[in-house]
XYZ file of C-alpha atoms in Angstrom:
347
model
C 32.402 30.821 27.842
C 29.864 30.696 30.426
C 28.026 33.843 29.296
C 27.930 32.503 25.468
C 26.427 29.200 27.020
C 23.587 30.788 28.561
C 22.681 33.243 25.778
C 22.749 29.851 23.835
C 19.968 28.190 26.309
C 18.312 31.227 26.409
C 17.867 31.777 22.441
C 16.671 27.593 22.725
C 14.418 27.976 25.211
C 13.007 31.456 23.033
C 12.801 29.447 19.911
C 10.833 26.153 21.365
C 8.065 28.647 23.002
C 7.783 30.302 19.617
C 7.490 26.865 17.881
C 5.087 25.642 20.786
C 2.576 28.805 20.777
C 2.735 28.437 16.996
C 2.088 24.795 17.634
C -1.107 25.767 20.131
C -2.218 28.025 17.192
C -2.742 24.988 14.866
C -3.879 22.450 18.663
C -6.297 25.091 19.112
C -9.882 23.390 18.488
C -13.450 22.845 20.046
C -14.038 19.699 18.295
C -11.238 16.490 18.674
C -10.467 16.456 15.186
C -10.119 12.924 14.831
C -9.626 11.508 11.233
C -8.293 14.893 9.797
C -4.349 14.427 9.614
C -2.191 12.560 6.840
C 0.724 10.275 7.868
C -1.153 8.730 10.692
C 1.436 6.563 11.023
C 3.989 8.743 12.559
C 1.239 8.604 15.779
C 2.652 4.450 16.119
C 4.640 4.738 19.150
C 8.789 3.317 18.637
C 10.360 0.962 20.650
C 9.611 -2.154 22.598
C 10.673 -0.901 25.739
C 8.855 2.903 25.720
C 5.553 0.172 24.332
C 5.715 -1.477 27.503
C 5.978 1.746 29.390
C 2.526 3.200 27.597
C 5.118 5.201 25.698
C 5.345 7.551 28.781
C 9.017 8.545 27.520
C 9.636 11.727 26.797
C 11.547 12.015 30.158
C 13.106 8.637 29.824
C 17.288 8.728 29.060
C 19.693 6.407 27.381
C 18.006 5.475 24.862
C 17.992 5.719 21.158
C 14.282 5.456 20.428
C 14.497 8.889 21.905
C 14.930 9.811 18.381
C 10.799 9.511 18.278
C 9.647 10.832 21.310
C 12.149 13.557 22.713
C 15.638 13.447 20.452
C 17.092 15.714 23.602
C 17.585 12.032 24.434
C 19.816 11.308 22.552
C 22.580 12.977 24.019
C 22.152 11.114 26.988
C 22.601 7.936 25.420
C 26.564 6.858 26.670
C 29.147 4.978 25.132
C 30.470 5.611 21.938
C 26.801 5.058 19.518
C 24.052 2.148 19.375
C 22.151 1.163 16.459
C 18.447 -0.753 17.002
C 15.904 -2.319 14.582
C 11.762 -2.469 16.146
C 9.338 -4.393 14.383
C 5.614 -5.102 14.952
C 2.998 -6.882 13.564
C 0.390 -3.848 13.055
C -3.648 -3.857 12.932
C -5.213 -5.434 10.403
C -1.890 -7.759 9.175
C -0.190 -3.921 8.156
C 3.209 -4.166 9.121
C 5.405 -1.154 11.445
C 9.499 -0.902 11.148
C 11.444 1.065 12.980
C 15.842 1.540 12.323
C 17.899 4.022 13.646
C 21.699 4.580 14.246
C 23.052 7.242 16.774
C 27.092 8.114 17.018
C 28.131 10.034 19.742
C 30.653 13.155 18.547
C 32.266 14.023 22.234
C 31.895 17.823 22.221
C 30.111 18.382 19.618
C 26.896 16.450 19.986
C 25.264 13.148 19.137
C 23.737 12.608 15.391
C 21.289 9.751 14.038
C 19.526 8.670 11.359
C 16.201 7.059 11.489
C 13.601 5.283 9.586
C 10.111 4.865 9.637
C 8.213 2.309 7.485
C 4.457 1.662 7.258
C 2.756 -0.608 4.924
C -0.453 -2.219 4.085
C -0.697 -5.719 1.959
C -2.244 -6.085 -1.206
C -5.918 -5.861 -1.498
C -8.121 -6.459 -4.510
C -9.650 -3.660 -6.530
C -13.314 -4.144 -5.808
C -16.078 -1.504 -7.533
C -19.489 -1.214 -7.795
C -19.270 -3.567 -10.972
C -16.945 -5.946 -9.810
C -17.558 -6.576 -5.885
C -15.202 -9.181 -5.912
C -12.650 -7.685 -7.574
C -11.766 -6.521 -11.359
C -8.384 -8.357 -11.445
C -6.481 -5.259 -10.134
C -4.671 -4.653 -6.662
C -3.829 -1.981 -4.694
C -1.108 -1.506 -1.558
C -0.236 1.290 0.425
C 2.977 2.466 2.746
C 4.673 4.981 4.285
C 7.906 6.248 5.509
C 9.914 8.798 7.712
C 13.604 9.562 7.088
C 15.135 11.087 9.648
C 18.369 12.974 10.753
C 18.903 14.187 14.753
C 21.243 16.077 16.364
C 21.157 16.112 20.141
C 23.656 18.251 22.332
C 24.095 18.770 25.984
C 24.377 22.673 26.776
C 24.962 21.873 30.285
C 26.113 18.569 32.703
C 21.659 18.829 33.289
C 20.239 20.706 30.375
C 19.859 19.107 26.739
C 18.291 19.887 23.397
C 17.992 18.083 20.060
C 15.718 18.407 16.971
C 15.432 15.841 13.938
C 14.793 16.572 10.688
C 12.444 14.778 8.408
C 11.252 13.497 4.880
C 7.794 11.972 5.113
C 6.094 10.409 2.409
C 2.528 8.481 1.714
C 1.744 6.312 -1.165
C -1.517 5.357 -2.013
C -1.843 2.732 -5.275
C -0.710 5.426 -7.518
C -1.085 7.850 -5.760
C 1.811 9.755 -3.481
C 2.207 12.582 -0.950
C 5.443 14.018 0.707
C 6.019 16.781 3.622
C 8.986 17.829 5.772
C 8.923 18.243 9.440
C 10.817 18.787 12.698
C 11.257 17.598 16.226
C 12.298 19.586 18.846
C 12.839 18.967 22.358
C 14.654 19.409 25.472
C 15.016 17.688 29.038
C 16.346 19.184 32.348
C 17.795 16.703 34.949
C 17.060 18.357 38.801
C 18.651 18.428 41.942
C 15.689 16.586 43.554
C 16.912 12.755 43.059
C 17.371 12.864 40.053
C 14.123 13.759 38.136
C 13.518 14.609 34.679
C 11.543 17.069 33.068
C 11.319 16.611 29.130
C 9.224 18.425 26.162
C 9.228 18.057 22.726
C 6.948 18.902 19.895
C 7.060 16.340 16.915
C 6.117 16.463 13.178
C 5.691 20.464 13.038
C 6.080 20.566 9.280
C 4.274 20.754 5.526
C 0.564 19.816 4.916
C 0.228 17.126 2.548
C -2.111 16.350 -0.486
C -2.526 13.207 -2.780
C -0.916 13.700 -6.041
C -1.059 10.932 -9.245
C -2.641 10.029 -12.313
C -5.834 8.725 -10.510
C -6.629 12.328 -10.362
C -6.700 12.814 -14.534
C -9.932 12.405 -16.394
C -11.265 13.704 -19.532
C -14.382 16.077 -19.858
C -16.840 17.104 -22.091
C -18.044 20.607 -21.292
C -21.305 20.624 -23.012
C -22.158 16.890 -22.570
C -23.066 16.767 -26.352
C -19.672 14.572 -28.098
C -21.298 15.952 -31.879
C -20.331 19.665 -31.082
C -18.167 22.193 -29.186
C -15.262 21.205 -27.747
C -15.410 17.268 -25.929
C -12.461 15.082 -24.186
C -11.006 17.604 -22.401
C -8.353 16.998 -19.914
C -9.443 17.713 -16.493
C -8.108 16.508 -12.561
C -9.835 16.229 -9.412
C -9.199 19.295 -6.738
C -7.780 17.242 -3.955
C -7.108 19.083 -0.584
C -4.535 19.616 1.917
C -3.967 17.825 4.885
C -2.163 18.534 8.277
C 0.073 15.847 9.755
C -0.073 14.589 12.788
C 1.508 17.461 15.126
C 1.840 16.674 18.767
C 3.135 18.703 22.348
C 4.713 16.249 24.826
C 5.455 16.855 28.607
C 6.459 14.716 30.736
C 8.260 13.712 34.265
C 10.600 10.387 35.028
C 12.649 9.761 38.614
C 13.835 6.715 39.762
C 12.223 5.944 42.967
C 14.000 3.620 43.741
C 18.018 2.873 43.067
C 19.839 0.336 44.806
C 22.302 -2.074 43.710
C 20.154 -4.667 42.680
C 16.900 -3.188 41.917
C 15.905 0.058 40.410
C 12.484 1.563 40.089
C 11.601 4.200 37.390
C 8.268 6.207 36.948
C 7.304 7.974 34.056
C 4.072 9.983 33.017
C 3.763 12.250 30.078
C 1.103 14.744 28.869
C 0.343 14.418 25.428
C -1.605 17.391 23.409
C -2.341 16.345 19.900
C -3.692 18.576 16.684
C -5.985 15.607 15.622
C -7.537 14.330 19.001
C -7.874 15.075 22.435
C -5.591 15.255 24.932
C -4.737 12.219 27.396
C -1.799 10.943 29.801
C 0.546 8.003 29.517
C 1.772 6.249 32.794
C 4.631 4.097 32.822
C 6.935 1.567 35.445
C 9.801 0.381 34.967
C 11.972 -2.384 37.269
C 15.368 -2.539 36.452
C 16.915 -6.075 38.003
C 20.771 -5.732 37.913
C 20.771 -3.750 34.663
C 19.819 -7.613 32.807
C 16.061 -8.062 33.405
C 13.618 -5.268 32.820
C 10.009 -5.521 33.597
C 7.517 -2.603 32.152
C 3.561 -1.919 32.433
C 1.716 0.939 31.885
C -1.400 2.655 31.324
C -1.934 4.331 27.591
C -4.587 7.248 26.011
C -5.663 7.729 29.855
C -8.534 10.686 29.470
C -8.638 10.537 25.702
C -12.217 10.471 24.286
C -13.265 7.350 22.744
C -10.232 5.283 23.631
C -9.000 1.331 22.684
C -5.938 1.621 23.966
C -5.526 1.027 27.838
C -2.941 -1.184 29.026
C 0.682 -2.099 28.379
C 3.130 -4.687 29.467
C 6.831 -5.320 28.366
C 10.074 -6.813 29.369
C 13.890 -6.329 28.635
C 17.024 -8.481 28.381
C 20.541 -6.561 28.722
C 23.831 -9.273 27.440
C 26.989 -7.751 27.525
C 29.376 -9.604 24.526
C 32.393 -8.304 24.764
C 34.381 -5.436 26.159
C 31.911 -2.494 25.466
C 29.419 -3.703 23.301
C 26.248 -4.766 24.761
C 22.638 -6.025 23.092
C 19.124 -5.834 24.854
C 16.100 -7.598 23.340
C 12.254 -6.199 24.248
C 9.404 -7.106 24.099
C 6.314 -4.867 24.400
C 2.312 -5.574 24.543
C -0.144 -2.853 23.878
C -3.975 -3.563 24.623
C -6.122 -2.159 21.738
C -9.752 -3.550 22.913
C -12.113 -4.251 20.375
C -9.038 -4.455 17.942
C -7.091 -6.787 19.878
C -3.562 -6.152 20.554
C 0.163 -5.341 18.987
C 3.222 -6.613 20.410
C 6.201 -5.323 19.321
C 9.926 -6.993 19.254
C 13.748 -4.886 19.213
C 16.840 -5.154 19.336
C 19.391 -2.760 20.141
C 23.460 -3.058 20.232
C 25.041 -0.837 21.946
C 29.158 0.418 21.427
């Protein structure tokens, strides 16, 4: 038993590095890269609580919103399951949902599902005719469906991957890919602290498909001769998404009774940017008041986002089901700010 657990870890561990020096193949880059990925949305950081904490989580434990940052996590989330819903008023009135719903299986692991949704309000279809708008509108969203699995190898060593369906939609025009997460977290002997990885959205490149692609031709330019109206569509091209490489550390510094004290930082190497480091605090008052800050996009080039600020109420109801409500402010500078609201039940 103990020899067929270790060739397990050891066949993980061997297929993460080949997924992460496949991963550096596509990081690789002397320019940032900004601008170039599809699904941009699957960058929005989930959960109130890893918001507050500069989403410096991919060490962090018992949670379900581990699902988006490290789903390792979500074997470590105890009780029987939990189920949360995060929403968030996004830049320029879009709107960001997150919903999830983990079960723990005992022995055999922990499973979720997830969703993702993105969308932008109607906006009037304005051309160089019609500045104002030719009585037409257009929208735009996107979603993530996701399914995790999460087991724990060892009482200190996890791993978990999640499995996704992305799509884009454009007006009438659409996109889909599928992707994986991958990750894994080791708990040490030194008080406690966590090392976690992950790589997320290593998957498909996507291109626009739709009828605003479809137009007719004439060839020669001349409608009285040779062939005219021919049908004809736009070359479109194909886009990576977002693909990132997380590392990161969390301890609690301090653990009393009362008051507990947890640090988090986490290296984050992205295919479309530079990379940059995400601090995060967390102060844990009896296990019902959390207060969170944090510091977000340190060393990235060109950066809005800087600081972060968050709290937490745990209620217990009744017998073993429990509900926390978060709140979480991100600082985007010139853009303002986002603040973003969940809840999460917990049996």
């Amino acid at each position: 038993m103990e020899y067929e657990m270790r060739k397990l870890i050891l066949n993980t561990v061997i297929l993460l590095l080949l997924l992460i020096s496949n991963s550096y193949g596509q990081l690789e880059r002397s320019t940032s890269k900004v601008g170039t990925t599809a699904a941009t949305f699957l960058k929005i950081n989930a959960g109130a609580r890893a918001i507050g904490m500069a989403g410096a989580f991919v060490a962090m434990e018992n949670d379900i919103y581990s699902i988006y940052y490290n789903p390792a996590g979500l074997s470590r989330i105890t009780g029987t399951g939990s189920a949360a819903f995060n929403h968030a008023n996004w830049l320029a009135d879009m709107s960001y949902d997150f919903a999830a719903l983990s079960l723990n299986l005992g022995d055999i692991g922990s499973m979720a599902l997830s969703l993702i949704s993105f969308s932008v309000p109607e906006e009037k279809v304005r051309t160089f005719d019609n500045p104002e708008g030719d009585g037409r509108y257009w929208d735009a969203s996107s979603l993530a469906l996701g399914v995790s699995y999460a087991r724990n190898l060892t009482d200190n060593f996890s791993i978990g991957f999640n499995f996704k369906y992305i799509r884009d939609q454009v007006w009438d025009m659409s996109a889909s890919s599928f992707a994986i997460d991958a990750g894994t977290m080791y708990t040490t002997p030194f008080n406690g602290l966590r090392i976690g990885a992950s790589i997320s959205n290593f998957g498909t490149k996507m291109k626009l498909e739709g009828r605003n692609t479809y137009f007719n031709v004439d060839p020669n330019n001349n409608p009285n001769s040779g062939p005219n109206n021919i049908p004809a569509e736009y070359r479109l091209s194909y886009y990576d998404i977002p693909l990132s490489f997380r590392v990161g550390l969390a301890m609690e510094v301090i653990k009393s009774q009362l008051l507990t004290l947890t640090t988090s930082v986490d290296a984050v190497h992205p295919n479309d940017n530079t990379e940059y480091l995400n601090l995060g605090l967390e102060l844990n008052f009896n296990n019902y008041f959390f207060a969170r800050t944090g510091y977000k996009s340190l060393f990235l080039r060109d950066s809005e986002q800087s600081l972060t600020f968050g709290f937490g109420l745990n209620y217990p109801v009744f017998n073993d089901i429990g509900l926390s409500l978060n709140y979480g402010f991100a600082d985007y500078g010139r853009l303002k700010n986002v603040q973003f609201l969940d809840l999460v039940v917990r049996f």
